[in-house]
Structure formats: structure tokens, C-alpha cells
mmCIF file of C-alpha atoms in Angstrom:
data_model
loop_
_atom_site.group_PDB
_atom_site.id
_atom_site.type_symbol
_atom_site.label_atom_id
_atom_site.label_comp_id
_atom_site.label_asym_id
_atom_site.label_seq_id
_atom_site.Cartn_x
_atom_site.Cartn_y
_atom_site.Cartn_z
ATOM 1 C CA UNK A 1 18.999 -5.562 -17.883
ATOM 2 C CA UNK A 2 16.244 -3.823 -16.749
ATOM 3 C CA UNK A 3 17.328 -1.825 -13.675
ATOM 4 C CA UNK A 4 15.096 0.303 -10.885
ATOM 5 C CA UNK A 5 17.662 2.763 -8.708
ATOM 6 C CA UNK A 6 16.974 3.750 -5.747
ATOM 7 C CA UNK A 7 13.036 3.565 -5.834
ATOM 8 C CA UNK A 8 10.791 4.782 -3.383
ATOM 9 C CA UNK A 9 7.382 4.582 -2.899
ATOM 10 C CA UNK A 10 5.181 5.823 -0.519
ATOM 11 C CA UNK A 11 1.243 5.478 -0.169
ATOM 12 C CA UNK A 12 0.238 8.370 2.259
ATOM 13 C CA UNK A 13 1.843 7.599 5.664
ATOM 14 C CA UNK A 14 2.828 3.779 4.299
ATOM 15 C CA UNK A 15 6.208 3.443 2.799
ATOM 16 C CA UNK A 16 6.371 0.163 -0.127
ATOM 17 C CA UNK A 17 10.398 1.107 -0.873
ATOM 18 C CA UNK A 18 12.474 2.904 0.210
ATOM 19 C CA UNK A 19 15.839 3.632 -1.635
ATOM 20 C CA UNK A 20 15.787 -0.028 -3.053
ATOM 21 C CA UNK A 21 17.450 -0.881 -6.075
ATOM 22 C CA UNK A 22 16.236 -4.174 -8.251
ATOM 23 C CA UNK A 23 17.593 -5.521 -10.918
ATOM 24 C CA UNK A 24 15.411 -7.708 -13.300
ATOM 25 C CA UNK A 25 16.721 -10.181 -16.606
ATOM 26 C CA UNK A 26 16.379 -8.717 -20.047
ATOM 27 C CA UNK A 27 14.560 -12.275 -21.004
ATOM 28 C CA UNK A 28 13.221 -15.046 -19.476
ATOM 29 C CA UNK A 29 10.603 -15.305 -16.851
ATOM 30 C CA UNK A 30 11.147 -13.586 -13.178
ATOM 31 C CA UNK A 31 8.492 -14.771 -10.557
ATOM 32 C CA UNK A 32 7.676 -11.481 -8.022
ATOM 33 C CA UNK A 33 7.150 -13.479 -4.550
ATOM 34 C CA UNK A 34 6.059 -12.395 -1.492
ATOM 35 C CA UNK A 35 3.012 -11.951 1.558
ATOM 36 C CA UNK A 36 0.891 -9.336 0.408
ATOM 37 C CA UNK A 37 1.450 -5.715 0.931
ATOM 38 C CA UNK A 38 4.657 -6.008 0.021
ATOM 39 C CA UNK A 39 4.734 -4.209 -3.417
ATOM 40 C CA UNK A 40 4.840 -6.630 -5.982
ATOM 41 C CA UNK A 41 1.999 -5.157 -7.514
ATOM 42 C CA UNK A 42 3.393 -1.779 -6.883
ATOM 43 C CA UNK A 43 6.510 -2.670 -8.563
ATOM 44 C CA UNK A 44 4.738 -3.985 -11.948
ATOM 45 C CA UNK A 45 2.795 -0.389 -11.794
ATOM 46 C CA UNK A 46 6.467 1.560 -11.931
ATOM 47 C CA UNK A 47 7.580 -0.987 -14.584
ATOM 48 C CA UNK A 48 4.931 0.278 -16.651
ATOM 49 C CA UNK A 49 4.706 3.770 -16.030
ATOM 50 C CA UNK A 50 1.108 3.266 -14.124
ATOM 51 C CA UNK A 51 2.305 4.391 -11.376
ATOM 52 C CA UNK A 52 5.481 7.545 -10.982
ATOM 53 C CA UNK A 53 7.585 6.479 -7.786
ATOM 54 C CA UNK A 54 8.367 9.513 -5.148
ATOM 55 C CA UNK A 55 12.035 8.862 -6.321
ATOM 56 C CA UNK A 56 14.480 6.620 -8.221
ATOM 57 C CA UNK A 57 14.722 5.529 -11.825
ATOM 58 C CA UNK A 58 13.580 2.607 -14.065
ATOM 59 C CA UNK A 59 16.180 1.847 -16.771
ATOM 60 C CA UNK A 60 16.565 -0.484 -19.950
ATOM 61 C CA UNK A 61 12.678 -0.210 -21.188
ATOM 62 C CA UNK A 62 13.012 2.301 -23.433
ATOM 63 C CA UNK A 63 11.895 1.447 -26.609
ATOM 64 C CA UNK A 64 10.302 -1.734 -25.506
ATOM 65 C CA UNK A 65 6.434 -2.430 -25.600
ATOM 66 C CA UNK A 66 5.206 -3.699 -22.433
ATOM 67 C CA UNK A 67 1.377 -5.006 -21.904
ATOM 68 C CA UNK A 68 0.214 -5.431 -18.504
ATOM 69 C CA UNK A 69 -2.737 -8.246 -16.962
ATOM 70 C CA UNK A 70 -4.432 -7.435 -14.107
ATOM 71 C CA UNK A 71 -4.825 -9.271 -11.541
ATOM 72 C CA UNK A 72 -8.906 -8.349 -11.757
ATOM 73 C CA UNK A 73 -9.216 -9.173 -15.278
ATOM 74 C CA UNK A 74 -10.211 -5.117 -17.159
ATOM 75 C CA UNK A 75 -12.071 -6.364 -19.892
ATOM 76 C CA UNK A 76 -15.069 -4.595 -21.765
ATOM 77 C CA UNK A 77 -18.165 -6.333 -20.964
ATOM 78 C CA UNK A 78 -20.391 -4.534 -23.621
ATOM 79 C CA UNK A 79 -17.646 -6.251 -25.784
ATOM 80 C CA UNK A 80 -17.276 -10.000 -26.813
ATOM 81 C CA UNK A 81 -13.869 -12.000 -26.219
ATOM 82 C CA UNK A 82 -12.663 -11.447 -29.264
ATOM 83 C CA UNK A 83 -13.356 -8.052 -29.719
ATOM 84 C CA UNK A 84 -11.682 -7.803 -26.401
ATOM 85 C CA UNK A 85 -8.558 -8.787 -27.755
ATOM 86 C CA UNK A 86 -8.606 -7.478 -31.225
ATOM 87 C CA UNK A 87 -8.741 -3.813 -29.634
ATOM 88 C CA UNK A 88 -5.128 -4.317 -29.539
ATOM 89 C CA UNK A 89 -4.539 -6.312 -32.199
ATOM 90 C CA UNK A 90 -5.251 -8.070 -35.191
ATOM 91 C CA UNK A 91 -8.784 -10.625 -35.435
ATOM 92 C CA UNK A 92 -5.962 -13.785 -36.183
ATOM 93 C CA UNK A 93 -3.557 -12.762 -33.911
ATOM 94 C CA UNK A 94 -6.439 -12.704 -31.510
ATOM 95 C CA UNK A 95 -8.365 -15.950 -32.781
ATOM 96 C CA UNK A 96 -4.904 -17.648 -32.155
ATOM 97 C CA UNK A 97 -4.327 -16.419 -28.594
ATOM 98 C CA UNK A 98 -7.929 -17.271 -26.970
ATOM 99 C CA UNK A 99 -7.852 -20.858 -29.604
ATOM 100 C CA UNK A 100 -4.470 -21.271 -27.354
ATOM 101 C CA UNK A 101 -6.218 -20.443 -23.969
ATOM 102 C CA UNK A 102 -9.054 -22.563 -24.734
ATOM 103 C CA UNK A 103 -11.547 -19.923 -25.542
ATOM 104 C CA UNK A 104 -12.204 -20.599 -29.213
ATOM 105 C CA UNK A 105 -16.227 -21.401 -28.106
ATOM 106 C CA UNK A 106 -16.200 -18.219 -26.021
ATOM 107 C CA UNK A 107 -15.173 -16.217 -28.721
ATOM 108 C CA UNK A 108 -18.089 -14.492 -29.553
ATOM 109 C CA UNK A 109 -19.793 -14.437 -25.630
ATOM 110 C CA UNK A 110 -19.702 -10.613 -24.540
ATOM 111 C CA UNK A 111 -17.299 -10.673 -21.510
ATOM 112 C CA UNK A 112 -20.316 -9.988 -19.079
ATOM 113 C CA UNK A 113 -21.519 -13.136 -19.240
ATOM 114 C CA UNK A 114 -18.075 -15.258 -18.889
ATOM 115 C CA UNK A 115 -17.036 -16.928 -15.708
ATOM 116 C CA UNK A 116 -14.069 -15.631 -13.521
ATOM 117 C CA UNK A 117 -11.720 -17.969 -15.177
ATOM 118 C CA UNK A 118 -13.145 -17.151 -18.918
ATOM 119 C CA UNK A 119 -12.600 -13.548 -18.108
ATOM 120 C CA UNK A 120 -8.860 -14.094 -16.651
ATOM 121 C CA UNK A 121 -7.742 -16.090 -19.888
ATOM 122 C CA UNK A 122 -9.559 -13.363 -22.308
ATOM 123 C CA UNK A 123 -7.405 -10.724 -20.191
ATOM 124 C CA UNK A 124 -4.300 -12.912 -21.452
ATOM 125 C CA UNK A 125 -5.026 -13.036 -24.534
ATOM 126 C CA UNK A 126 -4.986 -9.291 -24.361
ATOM 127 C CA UNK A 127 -2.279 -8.635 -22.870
ATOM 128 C CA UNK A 128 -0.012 -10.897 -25.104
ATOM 129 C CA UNK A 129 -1.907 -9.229 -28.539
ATOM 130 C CA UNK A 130 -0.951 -6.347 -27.543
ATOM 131 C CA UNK A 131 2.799 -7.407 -26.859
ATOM 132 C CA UNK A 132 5.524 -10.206 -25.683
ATOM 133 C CA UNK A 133 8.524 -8.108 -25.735
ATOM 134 C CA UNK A 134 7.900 -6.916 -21.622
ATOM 135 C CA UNK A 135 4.533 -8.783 -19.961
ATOM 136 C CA UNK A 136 3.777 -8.234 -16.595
ATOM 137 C CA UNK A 137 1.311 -10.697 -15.334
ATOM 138 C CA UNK A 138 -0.223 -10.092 -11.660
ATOM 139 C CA UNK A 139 -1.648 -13.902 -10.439
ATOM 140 C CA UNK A 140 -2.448 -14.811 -14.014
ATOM 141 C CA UNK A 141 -3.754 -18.574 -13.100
ATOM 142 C CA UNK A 142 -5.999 -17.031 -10.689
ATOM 143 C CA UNK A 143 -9.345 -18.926 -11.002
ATOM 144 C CA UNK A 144 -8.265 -21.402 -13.589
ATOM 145 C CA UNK A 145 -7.665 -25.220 -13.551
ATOM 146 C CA UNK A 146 -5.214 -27.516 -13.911
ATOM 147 C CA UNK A 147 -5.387 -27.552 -17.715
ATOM 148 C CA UNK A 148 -6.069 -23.836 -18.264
ATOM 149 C CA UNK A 149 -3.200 -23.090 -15.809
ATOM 150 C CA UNK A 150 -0.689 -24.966 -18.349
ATOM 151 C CA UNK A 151 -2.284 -23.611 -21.450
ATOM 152 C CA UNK A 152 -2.119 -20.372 -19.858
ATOM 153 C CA UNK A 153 2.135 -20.927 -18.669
ATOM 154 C CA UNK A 154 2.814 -22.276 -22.431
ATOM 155 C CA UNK A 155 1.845 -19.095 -23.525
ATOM 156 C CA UNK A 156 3.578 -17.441 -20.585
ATOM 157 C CA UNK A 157 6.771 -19.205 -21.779
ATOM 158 C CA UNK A 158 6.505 -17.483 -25.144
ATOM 159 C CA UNK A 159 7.247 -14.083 -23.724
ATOM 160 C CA UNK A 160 10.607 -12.721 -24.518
ATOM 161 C CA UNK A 161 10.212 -11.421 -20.573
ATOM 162 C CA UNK A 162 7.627 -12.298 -18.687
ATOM 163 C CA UNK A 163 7.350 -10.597 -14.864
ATOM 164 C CA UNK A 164 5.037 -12.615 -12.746
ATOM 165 C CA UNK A 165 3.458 -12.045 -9.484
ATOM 166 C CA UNK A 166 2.481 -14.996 -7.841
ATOM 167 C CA UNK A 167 2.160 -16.305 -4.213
ATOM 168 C CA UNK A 168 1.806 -19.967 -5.307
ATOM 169 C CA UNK A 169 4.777 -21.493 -5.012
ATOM 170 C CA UNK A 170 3.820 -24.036 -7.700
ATOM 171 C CA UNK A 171 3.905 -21.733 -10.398
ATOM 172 C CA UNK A 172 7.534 -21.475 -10.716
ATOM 173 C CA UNK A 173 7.700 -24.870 -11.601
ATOM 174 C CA UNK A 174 4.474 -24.913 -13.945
ATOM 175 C CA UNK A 175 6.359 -21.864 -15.753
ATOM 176 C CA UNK A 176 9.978 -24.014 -15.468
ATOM 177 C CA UNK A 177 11.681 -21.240 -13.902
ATOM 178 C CA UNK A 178 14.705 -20.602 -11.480
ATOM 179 C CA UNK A 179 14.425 -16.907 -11.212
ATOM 180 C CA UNK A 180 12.504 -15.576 -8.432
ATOM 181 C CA UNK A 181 12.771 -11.994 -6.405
ATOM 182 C CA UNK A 182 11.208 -12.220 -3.018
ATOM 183 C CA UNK A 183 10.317 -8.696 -1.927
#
């Protein structure tokens, strides 16, 4: 069980928590819900270690690889796709995430020149090279259609835990999940 005691967080005069404690699966897929403002975002960046709360603990990630997609996809656009995704990986490994996200033509386009929706499925591909022990995904269908949006959940489903910020309340049945924390 991953576990966060007691967190708060505070932007300047704004408070996000404050003394909260969440609990979160050691598998599966947990959908963050919520208006915005509300810190799912924030909480992904204290998962991670982006981001050091003003107090309170995360537990039960140590020794667990965690890769992280944006929700504005952070790719190198000096860089093809694939070279995108092999920064963190292996060129099959990488071939065989974008061939699953329908990117296999894109490949070899640098990422300045794909569309919003090319960019967000590249950023996937990243993330999940990198690892699928701990993904946190903030709004990964953003910008992509109907078939991208279930390529992009079967490889979502893959994850050993996948965290996912989402305000769509479709996408907990897309990703066939029960588990949702509304902040």
C-alpha cells in the first residue's frame, strides 16, 4: 500500500492539503477525480518526488521505479519519436510501445512536427519504456480519439499501478476500473 501521512501542501498563501492522509492500492489502476485546483496534479508531483510537501510522508515506494506523463506532453522536439522513447529505453522496447499506440509511421517524424495527439501518445510510450511498476498519468487521452484512447487504456491496463488523473468520467470505464479517489 502506498500511503501519504499527514501531507500538506501549500503554494504561497494557497493551501492544496492540509494534514490529509491518502491511501493508494499497491496494483491496479486508481483514477485521481476532481474540479481543478484541487491537487490531483499536486499529488502525482509528491508521489514522485517532483515536488517535497511542507509536511507529511509518502510510504511504500521505496525501491519502486515510477515514470511520470505529463499532462503537456515533455518531449524533445530536435528529437524523433523514437528517439524520444529510446532515451529511456531500449530501440524494441520502444518500437513496440509507439507500434502499440499507433505511431509505427511516426516513428521517425522529429516531435516538432507531430500533432497534439501524436505528441501525447509518444509521451506514453515514454513514460511506460521507462517503467510499469508505478505510472502516473495526468489526462493521458487528452487530444486523442476514440481508437487512440483504447489503444492508449490497453496499454494503461498493463501497468502493475497505474495513477490516473482524469476529469472525464468515461475513462474509468474505458480503463475497467472501480477505484477512484475524489479529492
Amino acid at each position: 500500500m502506498i500511503t501519504l501521512e499527514k501531507l500538506t501542501v501549500r503554494f504561497e498563501d494557497k493551501t492544496v492539503f492540509d494534514n490529509k492522509t491518502f491511501s493508494l492500492p499497491d496494483d491496479g489502476i486508481v483514477l485521481l477525480t476532481g474540479e481543478s485546483g484541487i491537487g490531483k496534479t499536486t499529488l502525482l508531483r509528491v508521489i514522485c518526488g517532483l515536488l517535497k510537501p511542507d509536511a507529511g510522508t509518502v510510504k511504500g515506494i521505496d525501491g519502486r521505479k515510477i515514470s511520470f506523463a505529463f499532462q503537456e506532453p515533455r518531449l524533445l522536439g530536435h528529437l524523433t519519436a523514437l528517439e524520444n522513447v529510446s532515451l529511456v529505453s531500449d530501440r524494441s522496447t520502444a518500437l513496440r510501445l509507439l507500434t502499440a499506440l499507433n505511431m509505427e509511421q511516426e516513428r521517425n517524424e522529429l516531435c516538432d512536427h507531430l500533432s497534439g495527439g501524436q505528441k501525447q501518445r509518444v509521451s506514453l510510450a515514454r513514460a511506460f519504456a521507462f517503467s510499469d511498476d508505478i505510472v502516473l498519468l495526468d489526462e493521458p487521452f487528452t487530444g486523442l480519439d476514440e481508437e487512440n484512447r483504447k489503444r492508449a487504456a490497453d496499454l494503461i491496463k498493463t501497468a502493475r499501478l497505474a495513477i490516473v488523473v482524469t476529469h472525464d468520467p468515461s475513462d474509468a470505464e474505458l480503463l475497467h476500473t472501480n477505484t477512484k479517489i475524489l479529492l
